[in-house]
Amino acid sequence: MRILVVNVNTTQSITDSIGAQAARVASPGTEIVPLTPAFGAESVEGNYESYLAAVAVMEAVRAHPGPFDAVIQAGYGEHGREGLQELLDVPVVDITEAAASTAQFLGRRYSVVTTLDRTVPLIEERLHVAGLSARCASVRASGLAVLDLERDEKAAVDAIAEEALRAVRDDRAEVICLGCGGMAGLADVVVERTGVPVIDGVTAAVTIAESLVRLGLSTSKVRTYAPPRPKRIVNWPPAAG
Amino acid sequence: MRILVVNVNTTQSITDSIGAQAARVASPGTEIVPLTPAFGAESVEGNYESYLAAVAVMEAVRAHPGPFDAVIQAGYGEHGREGLQELLDVPVVDITEAAASTAQFLGRRYSVVTTLDRTVPLIEERLHVAGLSARCASVRASGLAVLDLERDEKAAVDAIAEEALRAVRDDRAEVICLGCGGMAGLADVVVERTGVPVIDGVTAAVTIAESLVRLGLSTSKVRTYAPPRPKRIVNWPPAAG
Amino acid sequence: MRILVVNVNTTQSITDSIGAQAARVASPGTEIVPLTPAFGAESVEGNYESYLAAVAVMEAVRAHPGPFDAVIQAGYGEHGREGLQELLDVPVVDITEAAASTAQFLGRRYSVVTTLDRTVPLIEERLHVAGLSARCASVRASGLAVLDLERDEKAAVDAIAEEALRAVRDDRAEVICLGCGGMAGLADVVVERTGVPVIDGVTAAVTIAESLVRLGLSTSKVRTYAPPRPKRIVNWPPAAG
Amino acid sequence: MRILVVNVNTTQSITDSIGAQAARVASPGTEIVPLTPAFGAESVEGNYESYLAAVAVMEAVRAHPGPFDAVIQAGYGEHGREGLQELLDVPVVDITEAAASTAQFLGRRYSVVTTLDRTVPLIEERLHVAGLSARCASVRASGLAVLDLERDEKAAVDAIAEEALRAVRDDRAEVICLGCGGMAGLADVVVERTGVPVIDGVTAAVTIAESLVRLGLSTSKVRTYAPPRPKRIVNWPPAAG
Amino acid sequence: MRILVVNVNTTQSITDSIGAQAARVASPGTEIVPLTPAFGAESVEGNYESYLAAVAVMEAVRAHPGPFDAVIQAGYGEHGREGLQELLDVPVVDITEAAASTAQFLGRRYSVVTTLDRTVPLIEERLHVAGLSARCASVRASGLAVLDLERDEKAAVDAIAEEALRAVRDDRAEVICLGCGGMAGLADVVVERTGVPVIDGVTAAVTIAESLVRLGLSTSKVRTYAPPRPKRIVNWPPAAG
Amino acid sequence: MRILVVNVNTTQSITDSIGAQAARVASPGTEIVPLTPAFGAESVEGNYESYLAAVAVMEAVRAHPGPFDAVIQAGYGEHGREGLQELLDVPVVDITEAAASTAQFLGRRYSVVTTLDRTVPLIEERLHVAGLSARCASVRASGLAVLDLERDEKAAVDAIAEEALRAVRDDRAEVICLGCGGMAGLADVVVERTGVPVIDGVTAAVTIAESLVRLGLSTSKVRTYAPPRPKRIVNWPPAAG
């Protein structure tokens, strides 16, 4: 089985980190193929960048020669999953939804801890659209940008663990979803500090993608995710894109 | 006052029709500037095309030399409004939201009548995200594609009026929002057949954009729609785009 | 175009203040006609007084010789708008709904800051009935009564600006609706302190009423707001009322 | 114990019928005092008439010399209960809420069958405001006006039983609330036709009012239903009212 | 009239206390029959114990020779009421629902104050399933276990009154439901400290059960609570149970 | 890895069928251990039987000598999962939730098709409690009892496929969850007739249980699912049970 794991950011080191994380949990026989979009923001933190990433991810997947058995969109709270589902016959798994869906098997309420406050509304909307917000206790921000996570891992881990603790204590979360990727030891530290299960979206998505393939299930094509109708698309994709 | 009215489709005749509709209701002293995106689908009917349009609309507005006082995104149930709000200091009005917001002043429940069934979920999501779904009785599809509307106006009007009547009779709608643009006499026929107020999103959006400008109000920048952070955007916008 | 702006309180100075506010934003050619009810409380702050005002406003409008093109009910969180819509063929705009509806074009969540705590539930119910509560972050009270606003403007402005700041900081509001009328400089001070757009219901209602008239739209009469059936009304209206 | 049962209509024969219904279920030692408002519509069927009734009911209760131990507002889906709660120290029970509250002990979902379609939205709003709509399967109208019920009882019973049957069969109601008063045998016929429990609001309200008095409980006065503040009420109540 | 009041705990002193409370408010002519289950936890505080109690309560009622006119399940936030409703033809009243339903007649929002934090989710779920959560301001825990209530009444009363005060002040509750039984003076102290009506579920349930019997109403049998189908039940009930 | 799959019915042939289904999809190295409860109904179809099954399943798992790595509760819409989560340190997966959670990755809305109408409310409640009802289009019943499924497979498949088709056509479901187990070819026939993905809860649960174990995740113990407190349990478990 071959699974494309598509970063939403154009920073290669984040792609590498996501790919490594995915590979660690993949079953024997599953090949993880990390992908970086050809255009877009070095880190996605807001609606403009997220819409651009949505389109860039779709083009990256379309440009891939294949074959592949499933696609994971590795961005927390980003736009675009529905478009991928229209374009592809194989299952598409968004890491925001993978984490939340997994969390609901482990506790009555979960919280997401993410980077910047400005991404909180995006995550809330995605959980809502996905039908996964009823048991979401809160989405909290550590105040650190995506690229800060790579620069000072110690401070990042501290800030995130602190918000996770507040989610458990003040918002009654029983499970924490990490709304940001790329740090090796993050989950372990947060587990240690909070005493609750901590979910990383990328690894959760890998197990779900594998499960869907194993069960022979893929996206329903009868309505919302029917393939695009044949029509003229002007000036797209970009020549160099 | 100058208002950009941006089509989401790349078909110029639709832009012309939208522009004419907007101009008809604009106040004296308001200049309507219709815009067609440089890339994307000739007609937008689904998530892939809608995400592409979201980005194309943003680039069209960014490429416009200005100045302008407000922007109207003239697509029903499309993605992207949040991105425009991040990029701009002037008010942004989506026609889906303009129509629904206006409908709520006229009756207890409203329905939207649109083109293809596959666009129904997109419209439902946008109304939901906008906080305007509590009084939405239904979103109904006539089964006609966007370009069919231009080809056989008589059949299109009949199909749409028929669904509007069902919305009033079966779903208890008291107001109809037309979820498709570009036909001169459509609203009049639907009013005649159903006996309820009928709202065209483009004209509603023009009055709302003018009102916001007149009241000196624009998008809040404290959180969700704060300007994008300065960062490296790779390979974008496309050379010819 | 002539718009009746009906105060819910029987205090003439409040009517004057509301009328002046409305006139400031009205288009050239729009005549604002302020109206004071013939009976009721000097200031409306609770359900008993609000129900009485609902009836008094309806009688004030019925007693007006006309003609007029639209009616604005200028009370925050008050009962009665549905009754006016039954009685009239012209559009009716409630300032609570006008403010909230306008706020939703400017930010993801809005808060209302009002006078006494006891009026908070009334405002919450009205927003709920109007289908406008999904994006309401909070309704907060400054603790000052309506008539206090006129007595010590400086203290009133301070108290209201303080609650607005809490709404932005603690409740994540991105827009503030002023749930109380009659103070010239209030909006400016709150904008300055909070950095978010601030909406006055009366001026928002004027632009919406004008827009509805301009679009040729009025209340749907097919169900909820159908005219009262012909029947015997006993001992009403009161002789001197 | 003495309970005021206040009709919302000004038709004395309806008051008599409501009073008789209430008396039939009252405990030994409970005196039922039926009251007719001094002004308002002969039958209340819409918002204008309902707001007028709200005020008329409040004045009728204020004008009553007392003492009394509880008040029942005997109108289905009418405005005003909150005002009565502000004015009085004794418990206030609305028959719409009494019926729904009782229904929830008897089945998972209940429906209301009422008279005219135009009163459906009023009932829906009242159930919503009362926090009793989550298990409401539907509010259905028989199409008969209040006064028709008195004119042709046989036809009225048939029309209502028919809608009740539809509620059970199509909307999955397990209990029926009769949203209209005054007919002796109505409940029995509907029970017979549908096989589900049928609740009359007036009798349910009597048992609830008695229970509250027996438990020594009355309206909370700390916030929403605090007594009106002392202030000047102009030209009210009307001289002859 | 004879009403079974079934304790969910197997501690006889709690049964005695519940029985006494129920008897105090019962009408003349009503006989209260307190029942203790034959198996289960001495105090029920969590899902495992609550599911066990659900079954034990059902068996206790089935084992009772009868006749009886109504059954009260006297446990706060426990499982099982739906099963009793299937098994019996007489009305079944759960004290959690009885308290909340009564509270809604007395104030706009109510809070529940209970014992241990771990029972909060159970109570929240039961209110939700019962359609009574829309006006629930909060469910708060005092931190004391059920059996602590009997051991140090003074400390228990203090802890509960303190949480009730927080519910009124911070969560805007206007009524308090006591989510724990068995203390004579508890309600009085909480009323005194908070100034709001305080409801004991057992006494509320007695009046509701009596009312249902008086109105000739019982559980609807058309769907959710239809009697179990005839079938083979293996190894049940237990020999000694 | 060893996974207990616990039937809720006491019929051994159903346990065998569930076990076979689970084994078919289990990974190499996963051992499926099917379990039949020692007491309870031969088929569970209603609340009384479901509560009894909840307790019987818990006792069956407690009586198992172990070790095991996860537990699957194989009953659609049954009570009890929360109790198992309290008792165990390993993950617990309910098949109702497993199916719904999986469905949400495949389409915008899903429907459940089950056996008897009386089990519909139980399934709806479980989905609601699990936070998985927002995207549930409907729960439909074929009208066949659990044991009928084994008796006349052809008729059962027809009845279920027919309801699935209605769910897709009338309720706009894009995915079907089979709310009943034990038939080899059922899923294939429903896929063929409806053209949408069809999910069997048992196989979905196996992949989820395996995934949780692989990710090193288990039930959060900080609040709702904390282990029962040490206390006296009277007369339980039954001697022969």
PDB file of N, CA, C and O in Angstrom, chain B residues 30-59:
ATOM      1  N   THR B  30     -22.218  55.760  -7.126  1.00  0.00           N
ATOM      2  CA  THR B  30     -21.509  54.486  -6.927  1.00  0.00           C
ATOM      3  C   THR B  30     -21.103  53.931  -8.288  1.00  0.00           C
ATOM      4  O   THR B  30     -21.939  53.783  -9.179  1.00  0.00           O
ATOM      5  N   GLU B  31     -19.813  53.618  -8.410  1.00  0.00           N
ATOM      6  CA  GLU B  31     -19.333  53.021  -9.654  1.00  0.00           C
ATOM      7  C   GLU B  31     -19.145  51.516  -9.428  1.00  0.00           C
ATOM      8  O   GLU B  31     -18.460  51.107  -8.498  1.00  0.00           O
ATOM      9  N   ILE B  32     -19.762  50.716 -10.266  1.00  0.00           N
ATOM     10  CA  ILE B  32     -19.621  49.257 -10.189  1.00  0.00           C
ATOM     11  C   ILE B  32     -18.518  48.832 -11.156  1.00  0.00           C
ATOM     12  O   ILE B  32     -18.583  49.164 -12.347  1.00  0.00           O
ATOM     13  N   VAL B  33     -17.511  48.106 -10.659  1.00  0.00           N
ATOM     14  CA  VAL B  33     -16.417  47.613 -11.502  1.00  0.00           C
ATOM     15  C   VAL B  33     -16.465  46.087 -11.535  1.00  0.00           C
ATOM     16  O   VAL B  33     -16.035  45.429 -10.596  1.00  0.00           O
ATOM     17  N   PRO B  34     -16.989  45.514 -12.617  1.00  0.00           N
ATOM     18  CA  PRO B  34     -17.057  44.044 -12.696  1.00  0.00           C
ATOM     19  C   PRO B  34     -15.681  43.473 -13.025  1.00  0.00           C
ATOM     20  O   PRO B  34     -14.937  44.071 -13.814  1.00  0.00           O
ATOM     21  N   LEU B  35     -15.349  42.333 -12.438  1.00  0.00           N
ATOM     22  CA  LEU B  35     -14.030  41.724 -12.628  1.00  0.00           C
ATOM     23  C   LEU B  35     -14.198  40.238 -12.948  1.00  0.00           C
ATOM     24  O   LEU B  35     -15.021  39.548 -12.332  1.00  0.00           O
ATOM     25  N   THR B  36     -13.377  39.756 -13.891  1.00  0.00           N
ATOM     26  CA  THR B  36     -13.362  38.323 -14.206  1.00  0.00           C
ATOM     27  C   THR B  36     -12.008  37.769 -13.792  1.00  0.00           C
ATOM     28  O   THR B  36     -10.981  38.372 -14.097  1.00  0.00           O
ATOM     29  N   PRO B  37     -11.960  36.635 -13.100  1.00  0.00           N
ATOM     30  CA  PRO B  37     -10.667  36.072 -12.674  1.00  0.00           C
ATOM     31  C   PRO B  37      -9.830  35.662 -13.885  1.00  0.00           C
ATOM     32  O   PRO B  37     -10.376  35.332 -14.944  1.00  0.00           O
ATOM     33  N   ALA B  38      -8.510  35.651 -13.711  1.00  0.00           N
ATOM     34  CA  ALA B  38      -7.600  35.329 -14.821  1.00  0.00           C
ATOM     35  C   ALA B  38      -7.477  33.825 -15.046  1.00  0.00           C
ATOM     36  O   ALA B  38      -6.985  33.396 -16.079  1.00  0.00           O
ATOM     37  N   PHE B  39      -7.873  33.034 -14.071  1.00  0.00           N
ATOM     38  CA  PHE B  39      -7.806  31.583 -14.275  1.00  0.00           C
ATOM     39  C   PHE B  39      -8.992  30.925 -13.566  1.00  0.00           C
ATOM     40  O   PHE B  39      -9.656  31.556 -12.734  1.00  0.00           O
ATOM     41  N   GLY B  40      -9.241  29.667 -13.907  1.00  0.00           N
ATOM     42  CA  GLY B  40     -10.320  28.947 -13.239  1.00  0.00           C
ATOM     43  C   GLY B  40     -11.364  28.428 -14.217  1.00  0.00           C
ATOM     44  O   GLY B  40     -11.210  28.543 -15.425  1.00  0.00           O
ATOM     45  N   ALA B  41     -12.437  27.857 -13.649  1.00  0.00           N
ATOM     46  CA  ALA B  41     -13.463  27.178 -14.450  1.00  0.00           C
ATOM     47  C   ALA B  41     -14.405  28.173 -15.109  1.00  0.00           C
ATOM     48  O   ALA B  41     -14.725  29.215 -14.533  1.00  0.00           O
ATOM     49  N   GLU B  42     -14.897  27.807 -16.283  1.00  0.00           N
ATOM     50  CA  GLU B  42     -15.851  28.679 -16.977  1.00  0.00           C
ATOM     51  C   GLU B  42     -17.124  28.839 -16.150  1.00  0.00           C
ATOM     52  O   GLU B  42     -17.774  29.873 -16.178  1.00  0.00           O
ATOM     53  N   SER B  43     -17.455  27.794 -15.385  1.00  0.00           N
ATOM     54  CA  SER B  43     -18.568  27.895 -14.439  1.00  0.00           C
ATOM     55  C   SER B  43     -18.190  27.058 -13.224  1.00  0.00           C
ATOM     56  O   SER B  43     -17.650  25.967 -13.366  1.00  0.00           O
ATOM     57  N   VAL B  44     -18.468  27.578 -12.041  1.00  0.00           N
ATOM     58  CA  VAL B  44     -18.021  26.925 -10.810  1.00  0.00           C
ATOM     59  C   VAL B  44     -19.158  26.105 -10.214  1.00  0.00           C
ATOM     60  O   VAL B  44     -20.203  26.648  -9.864  1.00  0.00           O
ATOM     61  N   GLU B  45     -18.945  24.798 -10.156  1.00  0.00           N
ATOM     62  CA  GLU B  45     -19.999  23.918  -9.657  1.00  0.00           C
ATOM     63  C   GLU B  45     -19.416  22.750  -8.878  1.00  0.00           C
ATOM     64  O   GLU B  45     -19.517  21.601  -9.281  1.00  0.00           O
ATOM     65  N   GLY B  46     -18.809  23.022  -7.767  1.00  0.00           N
ATOM     66  CA  GLY B  46     -18.239  21.946  -6.968  1.00  0.00           C
ATOM     67  C   GLY B  46     -17.033  22.457  -6.209  1.00  0.00           C
ATOM     68  O   GLY B  46     -16.580  23.594  -6.413  1.00  0.00           O
ATOM     69  N   ASN B  47     -16.509  21.610  -5.342  1.00  0.00           N
ATOM     70  CA  ASN B  47     -15.463  22.064  -4.437  1.00  0.00           C
ATOM     71  C   ASN B  47     -14.127  22.355  -5.117  1.00  0.00           C
ATOM     72  O   ASN B  47     -13.466  23.336  -4.797  1.00  0.00           O
ATOM     73  N   TYR B  48     -13.711  21.490  -6.017  1.00  0.00           N
ATOM     74  CA  TYR B  48     -12.426  21.742  -6.676  1.00  0.00           C
ATOM     75  C   TYR B  48     -12.456  23.086  -7.376  1.00  0.00           C
ATOM     76  O   TYR B  48     -11.585  23.942  -7.184  1.00  0.00           O
ATOM     77  N   GLU B  49     -13.487  23.293  -8.178  1.00  0.00           N
ATOM     78  CA  GLU B  49     -13.599  24.537  -8.933  1.00  0.00           C
ATOM     79  C   GLU B  49     -13.776  25.734  -7.999  1.00  0.00           C
ATOM     80  O   GLU B  49     -13.302  26.833  -8.278  1.00  0.00           O
ATOM     81  N   SER B  50     -14.457  25.517  -6.898  1.00  0.00           N
ATOM     82  CA  SER B  50     -14.717  26.611  -5.968  1.00  0.00           C
ATOM     83  C   SER B  50     -13.443  27.034  -5.230  1.00  0.00           C
ATOM     84  O   SER B  50     -13.208  28.223  -4.994  1.00  0.00           O
ATOM     85  N   TYR B  51     -12.627  26.051  -4.836  1.00  0.00           N
ATOM     86  CA  TYR B  51     -11.352  26.408  -4.183  1.00  0.00           C
ATOM     87  C   TYR B  51     -10.452  27.150  -5.171  1.00  0.00           C
ATOM     88  O   TYR B  51      -9.785  28.120  -4.816  1.00  0.00           O
ATOM     89  N   LEU B  52     -10.453  26.690  -6.424  1.00  0.00           N
ATOM     90  CA  LEU B  52      -9.658  27.365  -7.440  1.00  0.00           C
ATOM     91  C   LEU B  52     -10.161  28.804  -7.624  1.00  0.00           C
ATOM     92  O   LEU B  52      -9.374  29.760  -7.692  1.00  0.00           O
ATOM     93  N   ALA B  53     -11.484  28.958  -7.667  1.00  0.00           N
ATOM     94  CA  ALA B  53     -12.071  30.287  -7.823  1.00  0.00           C
ATOM     95  C   ALA B  53     -11.718  31.186  -6.640  1.00  0.00           C
ATOM     96  O   ALA B  53     -11.457  32.384  -6.803  1.00  0.00           O
ATOM     97  N   ALA B  54     -11.705  30.607  -5.424  1.00  0.00           N
ATOM     98  CA  ALA B  54     -11.381  31.399  -4.234  1.00  0.00           C
ATOM     99  C   ALA B  54     -10.029  32.086  -4.416  1.00  0.00           C
ATOM    100  O   ALA B  54      -9.870  33.285  -4.166  1.00  0.00           O
ATOM    101  N   VAL B  55      -9.062  31.292  -4.883  1.00  0.00           N
ATOM    102  CA  VAL B  55      -7.709  31.823  -5.072  1.00  0.00           C
ATOM    103  C   VAL B  55      -7.673  32.787  -6.255  1.00  0.00           C
ATOM    104  O   VAL B  55      -7.038  33.851  -6.197  1.00  0.00           O
ATOM    105  N   ALA B  56      -8.399  32.450  -7.307  1.00  0.00           N
ATOM    106  CA  ALA B  56      -8.411  33.311  -8.493  1.00  0.00           C
ATOM    107  C   ALA B  56      -9.050  34.665  -8.193  1.00  0.00           C
ATOM    108  O   ALA B  56      -8.581  35.706  -8.661  1.00  0.00           O
ATOM    109  N   VAL B  57     -10.112  34.648  -7.405  1.00  0.00           N
ATOM    110  CA  VAL B  57     -10.764  35.905  -7.030  1.00  0.00           C
ATOM    111  C   VAL B  57      -9.804  36.760  -6.202  1.00  0.00           C
ATOM    112  O   VAL B  57      -9.663  37.960  -6.425  1.00  0.00           O
ATOM    113  N   MET B  58      -9.119  36.116  -5.250  1.00  0.00           N
ATOM    114  CA  MET B  58      -8.161  36.883  -4.427  1.00  0.00           C
ATOM    115  C   MET B  58      -7.081  37.515  -5.303  1.00  0.00           C
ATOM    116  O   MET B  58      -6.718  38.678  -5.125  1.00  0.00           O
ATOM    117  N   GLU B  59      -6.569  36.739  -6.262  1.00  0.00           N
ATOM    118  CA  GLU B  59      -5.517  37.290  -7.121  1.00  0.00           C
ATOM    119  C   GLU B  59      -6.062  38.397  -8.018  1.00  0.00           C
ATOM    120  O   GLU B  59      -5.376  39.387  -8.264  1.00  0.00           O
TER     121      GLU B  59
END
